[in-house]
C-alpha positions as protocol buffer text, in pm:
chain_id: "A"
residue {
  index: 1
  type: MET
  ca { x: -1586 y: 411 z: -2035 }
}
residue {
  index: 2
  type: ALA
  ca { x: -1301 y: 458 z: -2282 }
}
residue {
  index: 3
  type: GLU
  ca { x: -1328 y: 345 z: -2642 }
}
residue {
  index: 4
  type: ILE
  ca { x: -1173 y: 1 z: -2692 }
}
residue {
  index: 5
  type: SER
  ca { x: -912 y: -38 z: -2966 }
}
residue {
  index: 6
  type: SER
  ca { x: -705 y: -344 z: -3048 }
}
residue {
  index: 7
  type: GLU
  ca { x: -402 y: -134 z: -3147 }
}
residue {
  index: 8
  type: VAL
  ca { x: -365 y: 113 z: -2859 }
}
residue {
  index: 9
  type: PRO
  ca { x: -426 y: 9 z: -2499 }
}
residue {
  index: 10
  type: PRO
  ca { x: -756 y: 173 z: -2402 }
}
residue {
  index: 11
  type: ARG
  ca { x: -750 y: 441 z: -2135 }
}
residue {
  index: 12
  type: MET
  ca { x: -1002 y: 563 z: -1883 }
}
residue {
  index: 13
  type: PRO
  ca { x: -1094 y: 933 z: -1910 }
}
residue {
  index: 14
  type: ASP
  ca { x: -859 y: 992 z: -1614 }
}
residue {
  index: 15
  type: GLY
  ca { x: -564 y: 838 z: -1803 }
}
residue {
  index: 16
  type: ARG
  ca { x: -543 y: 499 z: -1633 }
}
residue {
  index: 17
  type: ALA
  ca { x: -508 y: 197 z: -1861 }
}
residue {
  index: 18
  type: VAL
  ca { x: -822 y: -16 z: -1878 }
}
residue {
  index: 19
  type: PRO
  ca { x: -742 y: -363 z: -1744 }
}
residue {
  index: 20
  type: PRO
  ca { x: -755 y: -627 z: -2021 }
}
residue {
  index: 21
  type: LEU
  ca { x: -1106 y: -745 z: -2098 }
}
residue {
  index: 22
  type: THR
  ca { x: -980 y: -1066 z: -2258 }
}
residue {
  index: 23
  type: GLY
  ca { x: -652 y: -1254 z: -2259 }
}
residue {
  index: 24
  type: ASP
  ca { x: -460 y: -1502 z: -2054 }
}
residue {
  index: 25
  type: GLU
  ca { x: -437 y: -1508 z: -1677 }
}
residue {
  index: 26
  type: ARG
  ca { x: -95 y: -1338 z: -1658 }
}
residue {
  index: 27
  type: LEU
  ca { x: -209 y: -1049 z: -1876 }
}
residue {
  index: 28
  type: MET
  ca { x: -519 y: -1003 z: -1660 }
}
residue {
  index: 29
  type: LEU
  ca { x: -331 y: -1019 z: -1329 }
}
residue {
  index: 30
  type: GLU
  ca { x: -66 y: -773 z: -1440 }
}
residue {
  index: 31
  type: GLY
  ca { x: -330 y: -549 z: -1600 }
}
residue {
  index: 32
  type: TRP
  ca { x: -536 y: -527 z: -1281 }
}
residue {
  index: 33
  type: LEU
  ca { x: -226 y: -466 z: -1069 }
}
residue {
  index: 34
  type: ASP
  ca { x: -122 y: -184 z: -1302 }
}
residue {
  index: 35
  type: PHE
  ca { x: -475 y: -40 z: -1286 }
}
residue {
  index: 36
  type: HIS
  ca { x: -456 y: -25 z: -908 }
}
residue {
  index: 37
  type: ARG
  ca { x: -107 y: 123 z: -921 }
}
residue {
  index: 38
  type: GLY
  ca { x: -244 y: 391 z: -1152 }
}
residue {
  index: 39
  type: THR
  ca { x: -529 y: 455 z: -910 }
}
residue {
  index: 40
  type: LEU
  ca { x: -281 y: 527 z: -630 }
}
residue {
  index: 41
  type: VAL
  ca { x: -103 y: 784 z: -847 }
}
residue {
  index: 42
  type: LEU
  ca { x: -438 y: 936 z: -947 }
}
residue {
  index: 43
  type: LYS
  ca { x: -537 y: 978 z: -581 }
}
residue {
  index: 44
  type: CYS
  ca { x: -219 y: 1182 z: -523 }
}
residue {
  index: 45
  type: SER
  ca { x: -234 y: 1392 z: -839 }
}
residue {
  index: 46
  type: GLY
  ca { x: -275 y: 1764 z: -805 }
}
residue {
  index: 47
  type: LEU
  ca { x: -191 y: 1770 z: -435 }
}
residue {
  index: 48
  type: ASP
  ca { x: 101 y: 1945 z: -270 }
}
residue {
  index: 49
  type: ASP
  ca { x: 338 y: 1802 z: -11 }
}
residue {
  index: 50
  type: ALA
  ca { x: 141 y: 1945 z: 281 }
}
residue {
  index: 51
  type: GLN
  ca { x: -185 y: 1795 z: 155 }
}
residue {
  index: 52
  type: VAL
  ca { x: -45 y: 1442 z: 108 }
}
residue {
  index: 53
  type: ARG
  ca { x: 75 y: 1452 z: 470 }
}
residue {
  index: 54
  type: LEU
  ca { x: -275 y: 1510 z: 610 }
}
residue {
  index: 55
  type: ALA
  ca { x: -422 y: 1226 z: 813 }
}
residue {
  index: 56
  type: ALA
  ca { x: -779 y: 1116 z: 751 }
}
residue {
  index: 57
  type: VAL
  ca { x: -910 y: 1100 z: 1101 }
}
residue {
  index: 58
  type: GLU
  ca { x: -765 y: 1095 z: 1452 }
}
residue {
  index: 59
  type: PRO
  ca { x: -609 y: 896 z: 1603 }
}
residue {
  index: 60
  type: SER
  ca { x: -487 y: 750 z: 1273 }
}
residue {
  index: 61
  type: ALA
  ca { x: -174 y: 902 z: 1122 }
}
residue {
  index: 62
  type: LEU
  ca { x: -249 y: 741 z: 782 }
}
residue {
  index: 63
  type: SER
  ca { x: -171 y: 978 z: 494 }
}
residue {
  index: 64
  type: LEU
  ca { x: -145 y: 956 z: 115 }
}
residue {
  index: 65
  type: LEU
  ca { x: 232 y: 1006 z: 140 }
}
residue {
  index: 66
  type: GLY
  ca { x: 251 y: 723 z: 393 }
}
residue {
  index: 67
  type: LEU
  ca { x: 51 y: 499 z: 159 }
}
residue {
  index: 68
  type: VAL
  ca { x: 287 y: 569 z: -134 }
}
residue {
  index: 69
  type: GLN
  ca { x: 586 y: 487 z: 87 }
}
residue {
  index: 70
  type: HIS
  ca { x: 416 y: 177 z: 229 }
}
residue {
  index: 71
  type: LEU
  ca { x: 337 y: 46 z: -118 }
}
residue {
  index: 72
  type: ALA
  ca { x: 700 y: 100 z: -222 }
}
residue {
  index: 73
  type: GLU
  ca { x: 793 y: -126 z: 71 }
}
residue {
  index: 74
  type: VAL
  ca { x: 524 y: -375 z: -35 }
}
residue {
  index: 75
  type: GLU
  ca { x: 661 y: -386 z: -392 }
}
residue {
  index: 76
  type: ARG
  ca { x: 1016 y: -441 z: -266 }
}
residue {
  index: 77
  type: ASN
  ca { x: 917 y: -705 z: -13 }
}
residue {
  index: 78
  type: TRP
  ca { x: 702 y: -923 z: -237 }
}
residue {
  index: 79
  type: PHE
  ca { x: 899 y: -903 z: -561 }
}
residue {
  index: 80
  type: GLN
  ca { x: 1258 y: -870 z: -446 }
}
residue {
  index: 81
  type: ARG
  ca { x: 1260 y: -1048 z: -112 }
}
residue {
  index: 82
  type: VAL
  ca { x: 990 y: -1312 z: -163 }
}
residue {
  index: 83
  type: VAL
  ca { x: 976 y: -1386 z: -537 }
}
residue {
  index: 84
  type: ALA
  ca { x: 1344 y: -1330 z: -620 }
}
residue {
  index: 85
  type: GLY
  ca { x: 1488 y: -1432 z: -282 }
}
residue {
  index: 86
  type: LEU
  ca { x: 1708 y: -1123 z: -260 }
}
residue {
  index: 87
  type: ASP
  ca { x: 1841 y: -998 z: 72 }
}
residue {
  index: 88
  type: VAL
  ca { x: 1755 y: -629 z: 41 }
}
residue {
  index: 89
  type: PRO
  ca { x: 1698 y: -378 z: 320 }
}
residue {
  index: 90
  type: PRO
  ca { x: 1374 y: -185 z: 362 }
}
residue {
  index: 91
  type: VAL
  ca { x: 1334 y: 114 z: 131 }
}
residue {
  index: 92
  type: PHE
  ca { x: 1272 y: 359 z: 416 }
}
residue {
  index: 93
  type: GLU
  ca { x: 1390 y: 397 z: 774 }
}
residue {
  index: 94
  type: ASP
  ca { x: 1056 y: 254 z: 896 }
}
residue {
  index: 95
  type: PRO
  ca { x: 1003 y: -88 z: 733 }
}
residue {
  index: 96
  type: SER
  ca { x: 626 y: -29 z: 716 }
}
residue {
  index: 97
  type: GLY
  ca { x: 684 y: 284 z: 508 }
}
residue {
  index: 98
  type: TYR
  ca { x: 422 y: 481 z: 697 }
}
residue {
  index: 99
  type: ALA
  ca { x: 659 y: 708 z: 895 }
}
residue {
  index: 100
  type: LEU
  ca { x: 706 y: 1045 z: 725 }
}
residue {
  index: 101
  type: ASP
  ca { x: 1044 y: 1211 z: 686 }
}
residue {
  index: 102
  type: PRO
  ca { x: 998 y: 1590 z: 691 }
}
residue {
  index: 103
  type: ALA
  ca { x: 1252 y: 1621 z: 408 }
}
residue {
  index: 104
  type: ARG
  ca { x: 1078 y: 1373 z: 173 }
}
residue {
  index: 105
  type: GLY
  ca { x: 800 y: 1503 z: -46 }
}
residue {
  index: 106
  type: LEU
  ca { x: 553 y: 1336 z: -277 }
}
residue {
  index: 107
  type: ASP
  ca { x: 766 y: 1360 z: -592 }
}
residue {
  index: 108
  type: GLU
  ca { x: 1058 y: 1183 z: -425 }
}
residue {
  index: 109
  type: ALA
  ca { x: 833 y: 915 z: -273 }
}
residue {
  index: 110
  type: LEU
  ca { x: 663 y: 852 z: -609 }
}
residue {
  index: 111
  type: ASP
  ca { x: 1003 y: 827 z: -783 }
}
residue {
  index: 112
  type: ILE
  ca { x: 1113 y: 568 z: -526 }
}
residue {
  index: 113
  type: TRP
  ca { x: 783 y: 380 z: -562 }
}
residue {
  index: 114
  type: ARG
  ca { x: 816 y: 380 z: -943 }
}
residue {
  index: 115
  type: ARG
  ca { x: 1169 y: 236 z: -918 }
}
residue {
  index: 116
  type: GLU
  ca { x: 1038 y: -43 z: -693 }
}
residue {
  index: 117
  type: VAL
  ca { x: 754 y: -117 z: -937 }
}
residue {
  index: 118
  type: GLU
  ca { x: 998 y: -132 z: -1229 }
}
residue {
  index: 119
  type: ARG
  ca { x: 1240 y: -357 z: -1042 }
}
residue {
  index: 120
  type: GLY
  ca { x: 954 y: -592 z: -959 }
}
residue {
  index: 121
  type: ARG
  ca { x: 853 y: -606 z: -1324 }
}
residue {
  index: 122
  type: GLU
  ca { x: 1211 y: -690 z: -1423 }
}
residue {
  index: 123
  type: LEU
  ca { x: 1232 y: -971 z: -1167 }
}
residue {
  index: 124
  type: CYS
  ca { x: 899 y: -1123 z: -1272 }
}
residue {
  index: 125
  type: ALA
  ca { x: 951 y: -1097 z: -1648 }
}
residue {
  index: 126
  type: GLY
  ca { x: 1112 y: -1440 z: -1691 }
}
residue {
  index: 127
  type: ARG
  ca { x: 910 y: -1623 z: -1429 }
}
residue {
  index: 128
  type: GLY
  ca { x: 597 y: -1830 z: -1468 }
}
residue {
  index: 129
  type: LEU
  ca { x: 289 y: -1795 z: -1250 }
}
residue {
  index: 130
  type: GLU
  ca { x: 371 y: -2131 z: -1089 }
}
residue {
  index: 131
  type: ASP
  ca { x: 727 y: -2026 z: -995 }
}
residue {
  index: 132
  type: THR
  ca { x: 763 y: -1994 z: -620 }
}
residue {
  index: 133
  type: GLY
  ca { x: 939 y: -1792 z: -357 }
}
residue {
  index: 134
  type: ARG
  ca { x: 935 y: -1793 z: 22 }
}
residue {
  index: 135
  type: ILE
  ca { x: 775 y: -1549 z: 260 }
}
residue {
  index: 136
  type: VAL
  ca { x: 1057 y: -1386 z: 453 }
}
residue {
  index: 137
  type: ASP
  ca { x: 896 y: -1281 z: 780 }
}
residue {
  index: 138
  type: GLY
  ca { x: 570 y: -1250 z: 966 }
}
residue {
  index: 139
  type: PRO
  ca { x: 334 y: -1518 z: 1094 }
}
residue {
  index: 140
  type: VAL
  ca { x: 390 y: -1751 z: 796 }
}
residue {
  index: 141
  type: ALA
  ca { x: 763 y: -1694 z: 744 }
}
residue {
  index: 142
  type: GLY
  ca { x: 913 y: -1967 z: 531 }
}
residue {
  index: 143
  type: ALA
  ca { x: 588 y: -2052 z: 353 }
}
residue {
  index: 144
  type: GLU
  ca { x: 619 y: -2114 z: -18 }
}
residue {
  index: 145
  type: VAL
  ca { x: 404 y: -1894 z: -245 }
}
residue {
  index: 146
  type: SER
  ca { x: 361 y: -1881 z: -621 }
}
residue {
  index: 147
  type: LEU
  ca { x: 405 y: -1571 z: -834 }
}
residue {
  index: 148
  type: ARG
  ca { x: 31 y: -1607 z: -906 }
}
residue {
  index: 149
  type: TRP
  ca { x: -41 y: -1578 z: -532 }
}
residue {
  index: 150
  type: VAL
  ca { x: 187 y: -1275 z: -499 }
}
residue {
  index: 151
  type: LEU
  ca { x: 16 y: -1095 z: -790 }
}
residue {
  index: 152
  type: ILE
  ca { x: -329 y: -1167 z: -647 }
}
residue {
  index: 153
  type: HIS
  ca { x: -213 y: -1053 z: -303 }
}
residue {
  index: 154
  type: LEU
  ca { x: -77 y: -726 z: -444 }
}
residue {
  index: 155
  type: ILE
  ca { x: -403 y: -659 z: -630 }
}
residue {
  index: 156
  type: GLU
  ca { x: -582 y: -705 z: -297 }
}
residue {
  index: 157
  type: GLU
  ca { x: -326 y: -490 z: -113 }
}
residue {
  index: 158
  type: TYR
  ca { x: -356 y: -203 z: -360 }
}
residue {
  index: 159
  type: ALA
  ca { x: -736 y: -228 z: -378 }
}
residue {
  index: 160
  type: ARG
  ca { x: -764 y: -207 z: 1 }
}
residue {
  index: 161
  type: HIS
  ca { x: -521 y: 83 z: 28 }
}
residue {
  index: 162
  type: ASN
  ca { x: -684 y: 263 z: -265 }
}
residue {
  index: 163
  type: GLY
  ca { x: -1002 y: 258 z: -59 }
}
residue {
  index: 164
  type: HIS
  ca { x: -808 y: 432 z: 216 }
}
residue {
  index: 165
  type: ALA
  ca { x: -664 y: 672 z: -43 }
}
residue {
  index: 166
  type: ASP
  ca { x: -1014 y: 754 z: -165 }
}
residue {
  index: 167
  type: LEU
  ca { x: -1121 y: 852 z: 186 }
}
residue {
  index: 168
  type: LEU
  ca { x: -800 y: 1050 z: 243 }
}
residue {
  index: 169
  type: ARG
  ca { x: -844 y: 1240 z: -84 }
}
residue {
  index: 170
  type: GLU
  ca { x: -1206 y: 1318 z: -4 }
}
residue {
  index: 171
  type: ARG
  ca { x: -1099 y: 1453 z: 336 }
}
residue {
  index: 172
  type: ILE
  ca { x: -828 y: 1670 z: 176 }
}
residue {
  index: 173
  type: ASP
  ca { x: -1024 y: 1840 z: -103 }
}
residue {
  index: 174
  type: GLY
  ca { x: -1357 y: 1665 z: -155 }
}
residue {
  index: 175
  type: VAL
  ca { x: -1250 y: 1475 z: -467 }
}
residue {
  index: 176
  type: THR
  ca { x: -1412 y: 1131 z: -485 }
}
residue {
  index: 177
  type: GLY
  ca { x: -1436 y: 846 z: -730 }
}
residue {
  index: 178
  type: ALA
  ca { x: -1195 y: 649 z: -945 }
}
């Protein structure tokens, strides 16, 4: 594990920030979410556009590129639509994000994902963990949720999809871990 310093945020050998080991709840939630965001990027690093389009196993069409796009949609949905109450369209032509556009490569998808992450950070900056928003659609549309709930849900969402990303990466080039 990386050396811990109080002045510089500690980093894992692979470059990801170590989630806070102490601190308040908000710091921990945001730290773990950022760790999982970093894991997604790590799973895609060093791969070309053809590799990130490879599916893990038939009949699934799940790919690393599809996961990046899906998580851009997730970021937009939960932070802009639910937390901030904004009426914004989906990021991509397929609201799930999984459909692949032949013209869109990994760099473009990661840039879009990074913009969605940054916009979410901006919208959450002045809000407390108890502040609420409303789920826009799905089986519990209209339900009120706290920012705390949204952060926990996104940690779970990224952790689950990073498990998928780990299997996809292993299938592509044998790289495991992280």
